[in-house]
Amino acid sequence: LIRITRMMRMEDKPFVLIQSFFEEARFPGLLALRPGDFEKRALTVIMENDYETPTVATQELISAVAADTALAGDLCLPEGAPALCIEMLSFTYRNSPYEYRRAYCVPGKKIFRNY
């Protein structure tokens, strides 16, 4: 599996830690992309344009988790602090899954919307 980790920041502070997992054989060359490539184009655009894999549907599971040592360090939270975990499975044609994603969000009054 290929794991791609991205951090979204708001007001120069960590806000969402995203880990995406892909089958390496299905997405050759994905590991060759540099971090800056993901700043220029969204991952979904890369999947659709470079790998002809559009997202047709997703399934999500949302839960609250306690931040372990690593997650607390990444999101600048105290260890054990609550974080929102959003797990997502993305599907392309023929109900074929192609991405498993985990996103950990810092709780608070800030709202992040993804359209």
Short mmCIF file of C-alpha atoms in Angstrom, two decimals:
data_model
loop_
_atom_site.label_atom_id
_atom_site.label_comp_id
_atom_site.label_asym_id
_atom_site.label_seq_id
_atom_site.Cartn_x
_atom_site.Cartn_y
_atom_site.Cartn_z
CA LEU A 1 0.00 0.00 0.00
CA ILE A 2 0.94 3.59 -0.60
CA ARG A 3 0.23 6.04 2.23
CA ILE A 4 0.03 9.74 1.49
CA THR A 5 -0.14 12.04 4.51
CA ARG A 6 -1.26 15.65 4.21
CA MET A 7 -1.78 18.38 6.79
CA MET A 8 -4.31 21.17 6.40
CA ARG A 9 -3.67 24.31 8.43
CA MET A 10 -5.95 27.09 9.52
CA GLU A 11 -4.51 30.33 10.93
CA ASP A 12 -1.08 28.65 10.64
CA LYS A 13 -2.06 25.87 13.06
CA PRO A 14 -2.68 22.18 12.28
CA PHE A 15 -6.37 21.61 11.65
CA VAL A 16 -6.80 18.32 9.77
CA LEU A 17 -4.35 15.43 9.37
CA ILE A 18 -5.29 13.30 6.35
CA GLN A 19 -3.90 9.84 5.59
CA SER A 20 -4.87 8.30 2.24
CA PHE A 21 -4.07 4.70 1.30
CA PHE A 22 -3.89 3.32 -2.26
CA GLU A 23 -2.86 0.07 -3.92
CA GLU A 24 0.63 0.64 -5.34
CA ALA A 25 0.04 -1.62 -8.38
CA ARG A 26 -3.07 0.33 -9.35
CA PHE A 27 -1.43 3.76 -9.16
CA PRO A 28 2.12 3.50 -10.53
CA GLY A 29 4.16 6.67 -10.12
CA LEU A 30 2.02 8.04 -7.32
CA LEU A 31 4.97 7.86 -4.92
CA ALA A 32 7.03 9.95 -7.35
CA LEU A 33 4.81 12.99 -6.76
CA ARG A 34 6.32 15.68 -4.56
CA PRO A 35 4.47 17.36 -1.68
CA GLY A 36 4.20 20.54 -3.77
CA ASP A 37 2.23 18.63 -6.41
CA PHE A 38 -0.60 18.24 -3.89
CA GLU A 39 -0.61 21.97 -3.24
CA LYS A 40 -1.15 22.67 -6.95
CA ARG A 41 -3.80 20.00 -7.59
CA ALA A 42 -6.26 18.25 -5.31
CA LEU A 43 -5.72 14.52 -4.81
CA THR A 44 -9.11 13.76 -6.36
CA VAL A 45 -8.08 15.71 -9.49
CA ILE A 46 -4.83 13.73 -9.68
CA MET A 47 -6.74 10.45 -9.40
CA GLU A 48 -9.22 11.46 -12.09
CA ASN A 49 -6.85 13.08 -14.58
CA ASP A 50 -3.66 11.05 -14.14
CA TYR A 51 -5.17 7.64 -13.36
CA GLU A 52 -8.61 7.87 -15.00
CA THR A 53 -10.20 7.03 -11.64
CA PRO A 54 -13.12 9.33 -10.88
CA THR A 55 -14.84 9.20 -7.52
CA VAL A 56 -18.37 7.94 -8.13
CA ALA A 57 -19.38 7.39 -4.49
CA THR A 58 -17.99 7.47 -0.95
CA GLN A 59 -18.88 5.89 2.37
CA GLU A 60 -17.94 7.67 5.58
CA LEU A 61 -17.74 6.71 9.23
CA ILE A 62 -17.40 9.54 11.75
CA SER A 63 -16.30 9.05 15.35
CA ALA A 64 -14.58 10.78 18.26
CA VAL A 65 -11.18 9.46 19.32
CA ALA A 66 -8.64 10.25 22.02
CA ALA A 67 -5.41 11.58 20.53
CA ASP A 68 -2.53 9.18 21.08
CA THR A 69 1.03 10.48 21.43
CA ALA A 70 1.68 10.69 17.67
CA LEU A 71 -1.65 12.29 16.76
CA ALA A 72 -1.40 14.74 19.66
CA GLY A 73 2.04 15.79 18.42
CA ASP A 74 0.87 16.18 14.81
CA LEU A 75 -2.19 18.25 15.72
CA CYS A 76 -0.60 20.16 18.64
CA LEU A 77 -3.11 18.73 21.11
CA PRO A 78 -2.59 17.36 24.61
CA GLU A 79 -2.31 13.58 24.68
CA GLY A 80 -5.77 12.08 25.25
CA ALA A 81 -7.56 15.16 23.92
CA PRO A 82 -10.62 14.49 21.75
CA ALA A 83 -10.32 14.60 17.97
CA LEU A 84 -12.85 13.92 15.25
CA CYS A 85 -11.97 10.93 13.05
CA ILE A 86 -13.53 10.64 9.60
CA GLU A 87 -12.87 7.38 7.77
CA MET A 88 -13.81 7.31 4.12
CA LEU A 89 -13.81 4.71 1.39
CA SER A 90 -13.88 6.11 -2.17
CA PHE A 91 -15.35 4.12 -5.04
CA THR A 92 -14.99 4.42 -8.78
CA TYR A 93 -16.97 2.64 -11.50
CA ARG A 94 -18.46 -0.83 -10.86
CA ASN A 95 -18.48 -0.14 -7.11
CA SER A 96 -14.70 -0.63 -7.05
CA PRO A 97 -12.99 0.88 -3.98
CA TYR A 98 -9.73 2.69 -4.71
CA GLU A 99 -8.91 4.83 -1.65
CA TYR A 100 -9.19 4.44 2.09
CA ARG A 101 -8.81 7.75 3.90
CA ARG A 102 -8.57 8.69 7.58
CA ALA A 103 -8.85 12.33 8.55
CA TYR A 104 -8.29 13.55 12.09
CA CYS A 105 -9.73 16.98 12.86
CA VAL A 106 -8.96 19.35 15.71
CA PRO A 107 -12.15 20.12 17.65
CA GLY A 108 -13.24 23.68 18.21
CA LYS A 109 -15.39 26.48 16.91
CA LYS A 110 -13.82 26.54 13.47
CA ILE A 111 -15.75 25.07 10.59
CA PHE A 112 -14.14 23.52 7.53
CA ARG A 113 -16.33 22.83 4.53
CA ASN A 114 -15.32 20.72 1.58
CA TYR A 115 -17.54 20.91 -1.51
#
